[in-house]
Short mmCIF file of C-alpha atoms in Angstrom, two decimals:
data_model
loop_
_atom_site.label_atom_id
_atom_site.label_comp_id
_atom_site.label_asym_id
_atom_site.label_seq_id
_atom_site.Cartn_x
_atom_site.Cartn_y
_atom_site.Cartn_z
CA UNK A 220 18.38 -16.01 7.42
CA UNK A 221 14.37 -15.55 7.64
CA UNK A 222 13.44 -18.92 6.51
CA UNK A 223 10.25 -17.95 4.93
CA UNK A 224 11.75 -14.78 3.10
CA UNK A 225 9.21 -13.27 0.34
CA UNK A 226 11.37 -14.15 -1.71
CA UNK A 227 14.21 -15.51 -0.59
CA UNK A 228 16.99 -12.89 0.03
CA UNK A 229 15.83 -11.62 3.60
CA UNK A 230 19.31 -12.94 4.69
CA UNK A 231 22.24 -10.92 5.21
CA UNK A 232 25.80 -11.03 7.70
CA UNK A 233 25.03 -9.53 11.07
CA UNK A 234 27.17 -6.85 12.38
CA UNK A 235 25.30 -6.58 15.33
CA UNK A 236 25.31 -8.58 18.16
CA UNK A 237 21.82 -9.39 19.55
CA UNK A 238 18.80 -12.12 19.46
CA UNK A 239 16.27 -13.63 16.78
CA UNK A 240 12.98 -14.75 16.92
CA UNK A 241 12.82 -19.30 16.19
CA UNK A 242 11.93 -17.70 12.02
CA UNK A 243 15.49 -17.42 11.82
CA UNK A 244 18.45 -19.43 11.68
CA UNK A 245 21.80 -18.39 11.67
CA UNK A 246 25.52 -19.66 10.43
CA UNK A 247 28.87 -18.66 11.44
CA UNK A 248 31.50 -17.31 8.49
CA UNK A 249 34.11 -19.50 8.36
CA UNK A 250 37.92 -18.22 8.83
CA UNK A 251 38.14 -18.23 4.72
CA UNK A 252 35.50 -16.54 3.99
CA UNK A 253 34.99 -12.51 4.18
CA UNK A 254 31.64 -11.72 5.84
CA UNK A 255 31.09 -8.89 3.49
CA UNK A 256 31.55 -10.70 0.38
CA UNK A 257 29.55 -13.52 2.20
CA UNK A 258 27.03 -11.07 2.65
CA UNK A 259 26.45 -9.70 -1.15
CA UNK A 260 27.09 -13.33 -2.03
CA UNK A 261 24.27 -14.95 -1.00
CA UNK A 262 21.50 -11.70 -1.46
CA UNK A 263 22.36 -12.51 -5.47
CA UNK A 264 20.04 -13.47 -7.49
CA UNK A 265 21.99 -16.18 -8.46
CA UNK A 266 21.85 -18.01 -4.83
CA UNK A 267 18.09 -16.46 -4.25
CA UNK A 268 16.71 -18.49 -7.17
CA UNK A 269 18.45 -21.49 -5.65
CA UNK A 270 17.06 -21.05 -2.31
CA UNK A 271 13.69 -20.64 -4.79
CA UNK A 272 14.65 -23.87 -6.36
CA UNK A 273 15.18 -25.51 -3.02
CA UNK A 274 12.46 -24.30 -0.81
CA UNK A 275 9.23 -24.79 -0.65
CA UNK A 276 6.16 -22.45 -2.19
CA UNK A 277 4.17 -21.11 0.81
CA UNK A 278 1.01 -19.79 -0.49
CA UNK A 279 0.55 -16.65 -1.26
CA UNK A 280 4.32 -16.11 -2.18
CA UNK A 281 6.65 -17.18 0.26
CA UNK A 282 9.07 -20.33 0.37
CA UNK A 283 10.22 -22.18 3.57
CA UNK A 284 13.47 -23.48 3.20
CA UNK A 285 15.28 -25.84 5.69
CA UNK A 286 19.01 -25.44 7.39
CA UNK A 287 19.53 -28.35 5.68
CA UNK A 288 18.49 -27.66 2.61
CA UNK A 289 20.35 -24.71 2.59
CA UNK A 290 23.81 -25.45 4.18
CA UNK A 291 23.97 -28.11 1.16
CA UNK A 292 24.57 -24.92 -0.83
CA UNK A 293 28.00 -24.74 -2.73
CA UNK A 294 29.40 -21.20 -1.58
CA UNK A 295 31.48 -19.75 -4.13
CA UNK A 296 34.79 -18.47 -2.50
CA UNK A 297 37.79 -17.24 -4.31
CA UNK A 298 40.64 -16.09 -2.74
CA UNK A 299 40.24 -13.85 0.68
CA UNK A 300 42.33 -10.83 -0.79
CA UNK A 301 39.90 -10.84 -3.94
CA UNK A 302 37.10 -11.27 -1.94
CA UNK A 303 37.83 -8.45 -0.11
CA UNK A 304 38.43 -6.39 -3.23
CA UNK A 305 34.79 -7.21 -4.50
CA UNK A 306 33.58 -6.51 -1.14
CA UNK A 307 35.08 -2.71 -0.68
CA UNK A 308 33.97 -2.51 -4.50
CA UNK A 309 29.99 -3.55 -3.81
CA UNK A 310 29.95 -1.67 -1.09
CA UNK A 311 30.47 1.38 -2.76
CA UNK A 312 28.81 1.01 -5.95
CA UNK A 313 25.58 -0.01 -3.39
CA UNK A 314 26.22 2.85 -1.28
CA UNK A 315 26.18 5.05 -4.64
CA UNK A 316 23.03 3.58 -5.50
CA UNK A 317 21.28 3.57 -2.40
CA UNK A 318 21.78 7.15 -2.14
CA UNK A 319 20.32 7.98 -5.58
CA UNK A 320 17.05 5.57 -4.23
CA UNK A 321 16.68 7.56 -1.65
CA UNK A 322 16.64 10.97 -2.96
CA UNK A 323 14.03 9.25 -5.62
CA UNK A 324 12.08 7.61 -2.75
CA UNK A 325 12.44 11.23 -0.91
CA UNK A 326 10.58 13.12 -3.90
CA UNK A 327 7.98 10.69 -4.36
CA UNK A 328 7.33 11.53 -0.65
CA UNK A 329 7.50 15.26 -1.05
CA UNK A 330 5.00 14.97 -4.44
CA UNK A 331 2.40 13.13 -2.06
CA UNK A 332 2.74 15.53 0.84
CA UNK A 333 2.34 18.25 -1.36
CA UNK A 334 -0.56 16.50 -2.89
CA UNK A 335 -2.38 15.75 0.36
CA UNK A 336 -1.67 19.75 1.25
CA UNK A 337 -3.55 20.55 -2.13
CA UNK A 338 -6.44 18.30 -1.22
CA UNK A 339 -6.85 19.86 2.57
CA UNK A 340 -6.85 23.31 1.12
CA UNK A 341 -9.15 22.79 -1.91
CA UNK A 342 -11.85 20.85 0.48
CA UNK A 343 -11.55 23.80 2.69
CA UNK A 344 -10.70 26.98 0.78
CA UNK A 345 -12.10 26.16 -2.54
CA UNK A 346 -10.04 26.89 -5.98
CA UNK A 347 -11.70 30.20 -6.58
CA UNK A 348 -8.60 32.73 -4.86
CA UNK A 349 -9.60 34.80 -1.71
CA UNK A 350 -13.16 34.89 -0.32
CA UNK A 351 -15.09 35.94 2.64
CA UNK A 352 -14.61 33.22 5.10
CA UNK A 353 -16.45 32.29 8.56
CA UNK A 354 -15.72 29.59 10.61
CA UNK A 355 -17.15 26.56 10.54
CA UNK A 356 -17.36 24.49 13.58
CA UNK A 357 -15.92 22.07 13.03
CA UNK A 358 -12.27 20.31 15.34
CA UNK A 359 -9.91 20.05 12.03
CA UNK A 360 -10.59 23.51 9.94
CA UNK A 361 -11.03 26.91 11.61
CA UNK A 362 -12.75 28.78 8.36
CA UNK A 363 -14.56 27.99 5.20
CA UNK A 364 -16.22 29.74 2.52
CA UNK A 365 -18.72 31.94 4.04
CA UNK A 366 -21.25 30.46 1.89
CA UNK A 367 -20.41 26.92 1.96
CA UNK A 368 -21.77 24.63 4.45
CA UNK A 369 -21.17 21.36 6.41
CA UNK A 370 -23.89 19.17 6.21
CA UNK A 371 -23.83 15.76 8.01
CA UNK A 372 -23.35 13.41 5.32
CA UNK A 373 -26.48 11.55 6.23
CA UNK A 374 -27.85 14.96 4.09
CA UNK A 375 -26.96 13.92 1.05
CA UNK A 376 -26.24 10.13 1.00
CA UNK A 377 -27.21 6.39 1.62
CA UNK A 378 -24.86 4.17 3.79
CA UNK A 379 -25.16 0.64 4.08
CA UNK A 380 -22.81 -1.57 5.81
CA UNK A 381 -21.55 -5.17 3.71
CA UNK A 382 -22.27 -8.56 4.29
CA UNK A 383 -20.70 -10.47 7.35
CA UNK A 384 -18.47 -12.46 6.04
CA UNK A 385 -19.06 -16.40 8.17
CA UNK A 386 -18.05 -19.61 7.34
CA UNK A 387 -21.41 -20.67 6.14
CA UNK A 388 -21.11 -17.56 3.85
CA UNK A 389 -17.56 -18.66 1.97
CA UNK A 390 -19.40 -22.05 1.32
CA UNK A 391 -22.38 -21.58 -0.21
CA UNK A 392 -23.67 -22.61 -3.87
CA UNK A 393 -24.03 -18.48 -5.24
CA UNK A 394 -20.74 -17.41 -4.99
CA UNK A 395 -19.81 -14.46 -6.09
CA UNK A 396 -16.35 -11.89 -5.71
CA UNK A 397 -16.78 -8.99 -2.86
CA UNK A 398 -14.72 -6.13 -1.83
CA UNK A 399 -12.90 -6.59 1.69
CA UNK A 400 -11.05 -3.29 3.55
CA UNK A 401 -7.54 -4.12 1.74
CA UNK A 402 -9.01 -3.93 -2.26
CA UNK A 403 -10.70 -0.36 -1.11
CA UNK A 404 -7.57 2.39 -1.83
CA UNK A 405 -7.06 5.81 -1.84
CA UNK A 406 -9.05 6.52 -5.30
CA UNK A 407 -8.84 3.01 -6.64
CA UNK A 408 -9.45 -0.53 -5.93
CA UNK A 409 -7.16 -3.24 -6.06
CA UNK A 410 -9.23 -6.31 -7.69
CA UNK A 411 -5.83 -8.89 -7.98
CA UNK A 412 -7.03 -10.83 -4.80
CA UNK A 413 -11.11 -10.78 -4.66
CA UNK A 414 -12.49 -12.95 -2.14
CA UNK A 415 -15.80 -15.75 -2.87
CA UNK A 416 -18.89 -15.28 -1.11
CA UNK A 417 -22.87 -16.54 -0.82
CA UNK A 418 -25.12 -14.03 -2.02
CA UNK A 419 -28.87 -14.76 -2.79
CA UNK A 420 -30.83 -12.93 -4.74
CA UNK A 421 -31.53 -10.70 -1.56
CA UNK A 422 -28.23 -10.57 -0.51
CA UNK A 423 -27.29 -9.46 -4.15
CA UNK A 424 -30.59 -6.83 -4.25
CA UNK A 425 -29.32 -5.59 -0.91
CA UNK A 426 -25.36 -5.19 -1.26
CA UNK A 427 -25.47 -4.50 -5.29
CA UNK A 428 -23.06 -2.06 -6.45
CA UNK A 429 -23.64 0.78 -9.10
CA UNK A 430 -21.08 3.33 -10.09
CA UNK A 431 -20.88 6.72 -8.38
CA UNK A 432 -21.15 4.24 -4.61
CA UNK A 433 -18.16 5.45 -2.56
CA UNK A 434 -17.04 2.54 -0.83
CA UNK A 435 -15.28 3.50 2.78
CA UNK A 436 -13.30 1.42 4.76
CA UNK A 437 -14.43 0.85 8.11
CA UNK A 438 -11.15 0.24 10.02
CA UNK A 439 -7.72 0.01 9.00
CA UNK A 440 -6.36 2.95 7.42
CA UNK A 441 -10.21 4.61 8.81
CA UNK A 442 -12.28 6.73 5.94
CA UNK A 443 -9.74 5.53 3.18
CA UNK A 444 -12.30 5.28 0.50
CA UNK A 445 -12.95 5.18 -3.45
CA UNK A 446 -15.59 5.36 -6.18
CA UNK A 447 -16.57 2.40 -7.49
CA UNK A 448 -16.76 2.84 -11.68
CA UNK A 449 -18.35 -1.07 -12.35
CA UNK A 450 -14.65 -2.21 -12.82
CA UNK A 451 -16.61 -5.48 -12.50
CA UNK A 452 -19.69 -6.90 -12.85
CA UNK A 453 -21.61 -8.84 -10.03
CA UNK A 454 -19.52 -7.78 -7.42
CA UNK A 455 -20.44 -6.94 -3.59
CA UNK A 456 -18.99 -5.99 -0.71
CA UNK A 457 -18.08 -7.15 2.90
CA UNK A 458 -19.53 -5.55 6.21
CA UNK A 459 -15.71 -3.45 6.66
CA UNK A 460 -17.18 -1.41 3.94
CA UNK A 461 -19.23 1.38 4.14
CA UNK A 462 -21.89 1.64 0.79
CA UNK A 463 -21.79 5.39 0.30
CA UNK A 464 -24.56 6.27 -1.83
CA UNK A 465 -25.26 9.79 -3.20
CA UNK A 466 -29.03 10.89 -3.55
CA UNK A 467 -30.51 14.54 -5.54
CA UNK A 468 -27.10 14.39 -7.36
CA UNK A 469 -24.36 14.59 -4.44
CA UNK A 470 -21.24 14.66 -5.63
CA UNK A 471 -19.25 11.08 -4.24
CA UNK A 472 -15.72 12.02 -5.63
CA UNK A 473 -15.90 15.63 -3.56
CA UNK A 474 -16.73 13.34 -0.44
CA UNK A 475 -14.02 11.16 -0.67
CA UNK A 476 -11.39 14.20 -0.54
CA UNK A 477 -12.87 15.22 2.18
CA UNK A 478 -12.64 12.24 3.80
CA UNK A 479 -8.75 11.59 2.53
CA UNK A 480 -8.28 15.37 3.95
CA UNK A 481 -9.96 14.33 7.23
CA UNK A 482 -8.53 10.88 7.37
CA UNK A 483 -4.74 12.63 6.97
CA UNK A 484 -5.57 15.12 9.65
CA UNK A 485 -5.97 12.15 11.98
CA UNK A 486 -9.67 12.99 12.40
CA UNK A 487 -10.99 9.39 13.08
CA UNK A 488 -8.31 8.42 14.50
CA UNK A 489 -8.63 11.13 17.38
CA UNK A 490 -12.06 10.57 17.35
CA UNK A 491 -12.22 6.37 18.05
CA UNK A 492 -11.42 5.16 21.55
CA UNK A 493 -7.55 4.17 20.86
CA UNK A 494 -7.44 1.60 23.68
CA UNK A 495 -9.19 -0.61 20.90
CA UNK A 496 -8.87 -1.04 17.18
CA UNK A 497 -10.55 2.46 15.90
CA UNK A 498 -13.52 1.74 13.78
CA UNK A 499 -15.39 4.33 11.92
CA UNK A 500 -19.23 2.96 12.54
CA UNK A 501 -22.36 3.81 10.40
CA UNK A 502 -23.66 6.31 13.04
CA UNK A 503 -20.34 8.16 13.06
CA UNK A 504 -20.26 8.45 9.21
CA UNK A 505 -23.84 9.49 9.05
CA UNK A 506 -23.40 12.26 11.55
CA UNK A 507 -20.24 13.37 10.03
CA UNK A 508 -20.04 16.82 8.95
CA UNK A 509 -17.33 18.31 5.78
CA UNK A 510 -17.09 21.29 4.39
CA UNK A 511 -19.91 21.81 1.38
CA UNK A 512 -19.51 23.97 -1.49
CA UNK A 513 -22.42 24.48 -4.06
CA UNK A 514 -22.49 21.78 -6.79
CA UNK A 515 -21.23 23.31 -9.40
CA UNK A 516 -17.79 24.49 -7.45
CA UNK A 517 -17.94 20.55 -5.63
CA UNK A 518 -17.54 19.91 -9.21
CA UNK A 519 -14.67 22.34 -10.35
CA UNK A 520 -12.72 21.30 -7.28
CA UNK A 521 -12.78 17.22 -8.47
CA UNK A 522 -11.94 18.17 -11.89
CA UNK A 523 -8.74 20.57 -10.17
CA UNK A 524 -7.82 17.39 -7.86
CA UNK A 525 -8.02 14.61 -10.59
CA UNK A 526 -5.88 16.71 -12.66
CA UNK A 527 -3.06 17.21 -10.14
CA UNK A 528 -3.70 13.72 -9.17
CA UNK A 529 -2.87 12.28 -12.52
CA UNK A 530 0.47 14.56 -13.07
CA UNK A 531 1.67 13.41 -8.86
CA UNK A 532 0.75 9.94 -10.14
CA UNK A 533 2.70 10.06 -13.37
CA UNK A 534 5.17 11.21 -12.37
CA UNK A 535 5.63 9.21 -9.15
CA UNK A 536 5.06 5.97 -11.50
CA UNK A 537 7.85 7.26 -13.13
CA UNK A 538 10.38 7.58 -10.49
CA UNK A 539 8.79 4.20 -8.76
CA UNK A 540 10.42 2.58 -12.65
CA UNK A 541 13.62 4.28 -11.79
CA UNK A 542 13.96 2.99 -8.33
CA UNK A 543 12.91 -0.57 -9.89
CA UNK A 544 15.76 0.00 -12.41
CA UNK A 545 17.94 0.85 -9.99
CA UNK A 546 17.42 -2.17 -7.36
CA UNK A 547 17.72 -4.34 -10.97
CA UNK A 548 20.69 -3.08 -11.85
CA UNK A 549 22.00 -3.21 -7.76
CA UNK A 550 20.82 -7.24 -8.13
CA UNK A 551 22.81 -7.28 -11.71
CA UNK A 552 26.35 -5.78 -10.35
CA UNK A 553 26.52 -8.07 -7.20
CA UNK A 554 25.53 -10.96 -9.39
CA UNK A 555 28.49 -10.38 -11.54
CA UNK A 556 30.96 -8.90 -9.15
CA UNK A 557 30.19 -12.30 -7.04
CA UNK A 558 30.40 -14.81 -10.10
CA UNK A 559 33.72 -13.49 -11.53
CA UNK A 560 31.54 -11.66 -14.34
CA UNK A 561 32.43 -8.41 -14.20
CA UNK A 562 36.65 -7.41 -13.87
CA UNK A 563 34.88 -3.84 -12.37
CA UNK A 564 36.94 -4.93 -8.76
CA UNK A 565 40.60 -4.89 -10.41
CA UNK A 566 41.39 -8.36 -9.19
CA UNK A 567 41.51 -11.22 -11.46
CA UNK A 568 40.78 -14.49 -10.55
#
């Protein structure tokens, strides 16, 4: 058992034989208990909501419960032949669902690919059927649109990097919510965790946000980026973040397919020095070169890409409930199997 499981659950009977890491502890199945039944037994909901009620919270969402605390835990055992029963019974009934996750989990994964294969070939072909083409010169597309070009981006935008974030900074008397590299995503932000930090009046002239800025993450997932909309007001941004402004009209939302069709290509990745953590720097965005269509076909390309974004994301929301269903209704038949609940095994108490 992981002893800080998020939640509590990340326990299960081994059937290997090997060693942990000191996060774990571990307890031998006695001679009348089944490890199998053991082993749906204690991932219930039922006993994870008393290791909940045991442990203790561990900001941001784990709990740490003890050995002793736990091994104080009444096990529920019936007899071994029933136990078995409900055993052989979970076991197929998760199997069964398992299988029907997976094949749900496996078309969400085919959607995106074919998503990201849509992207490369609209930021590089265009949306307009066959065309004279040329190459381009540049490592990760062979051809473009004869009369597109590939201006650095420098061309057409502003970059700015955030505001190094210090311990001075976290502590000062304007504090105000910034964007670090893990609330930038792949055409959204996620604002449920915002960090506090100083900014003056110059600090909040200087790092200000406006919507149409394509904000660009630095390192981690490099050139993952999004468009801010205002989803918030008074908010800033760390130095991880590239400020991507557009000047004379530049289209931000074209630029950040490119970048999501260069980032999946492994571009930056190839390009930074992998002996280190690869970082996409200011100079290297600047200098950085995409295809370029005229406006007006930048434009009917976003408006093609939203589109098939929102019917891949609908649709993968939708199978993400059905997996969630699923795993609920997994939790819901071991909970009763394990109780005495259900009569689904054949064997009556």
């Amino acid at each position: 058992m992981n002893q800080l499981g998020k939640p509590h659950g990340a326990l299960g009977v081994s059937s290997f034989l090997g060693i942990i890491s000191p996060a774990y502890f571990v307890a031998s199945v006695g001679p009348l208990a089944h490890p199998q039944y053991v082993h749906h037994l204690l991932r219930s909901r039922l006993y994870i909501c008393e290791y909940e009620r045991r442990g203790k919270f561990m900001p941001p969402s784990q709990f740490d419960i003890s050995w002793e605390q736990f091994r104080d835990i009444n096990v529920l055992l019936p007899p071994l032949a029933q136990q078995r029963a409900i055993a052989d019974f979970l076991d197929t009934e998760a199997a069964r669902i398992d299988g029907l996750v997976a094949k749900k989990r496996s078309m969400i994964a085919v959607l995106s690919e074919r998503f990201e294969t849509a992207i490369f070939e609209a930021v590089t072909r265009g949306i307009a059927g066959e065309r004279p083409v040329a190459p381009c010169g540049l490592a990760w597309v062979d051809e473009i649109p004869a009369d597109w070009g590939t201006p650095p981006v420098s061309a057409n935008f502003d970059l700015s990097l955030g505001k190094m974030l210090n311990g001075e900074a976290v502590e000062g008397t304007e504090l105000y919510p910034y964007l670090r590299n893990l609330n930038v995503q792949w055409d959204r932000f996620d604002l449920a965790d915002l960090g506090m930090m100083n900014f003056d009046a110059d600090d909040r002239r200087h790092y200000a946000l406006i919507p149409g800025d394509l904000l660009v993450c630095e390192g981690g997932e490099v050139g993952r980026a999004a468009v801010w909309s205002g989803e918030i007001s008074n908010c800033f941004f760390q130095k991880a973040i590239h400020r991507v402004r557009p000047r004379r009209g530049a289209n931000p939302r074209f630029l950040m397919y490119c970048l999501r069709a260069a980032a999946k290509q492994s571009v930056f990745r190839v390009e930074g020095n992998l002996s280190t953590i690869v970082h996409l720097t200011g100079e290297q965005l600047r200098s950085h070169r995409f295809p370029w269509p005229p406006a007006s076909e930048q434009a009917d390309i976003v408006v093609h890409l939203d589109r098939l974004a929102a019917v891949v994301g609908a649709t993968n929301s939708r199978l993400t409930q059905q997996i969630d269903l699923l795993a609920e209704h997994r939790q819901a038949l071991v909970t009763a199997a394990v109780t005495g609940a259900s009569r689904a095994t054949g064997v009556t108490a």
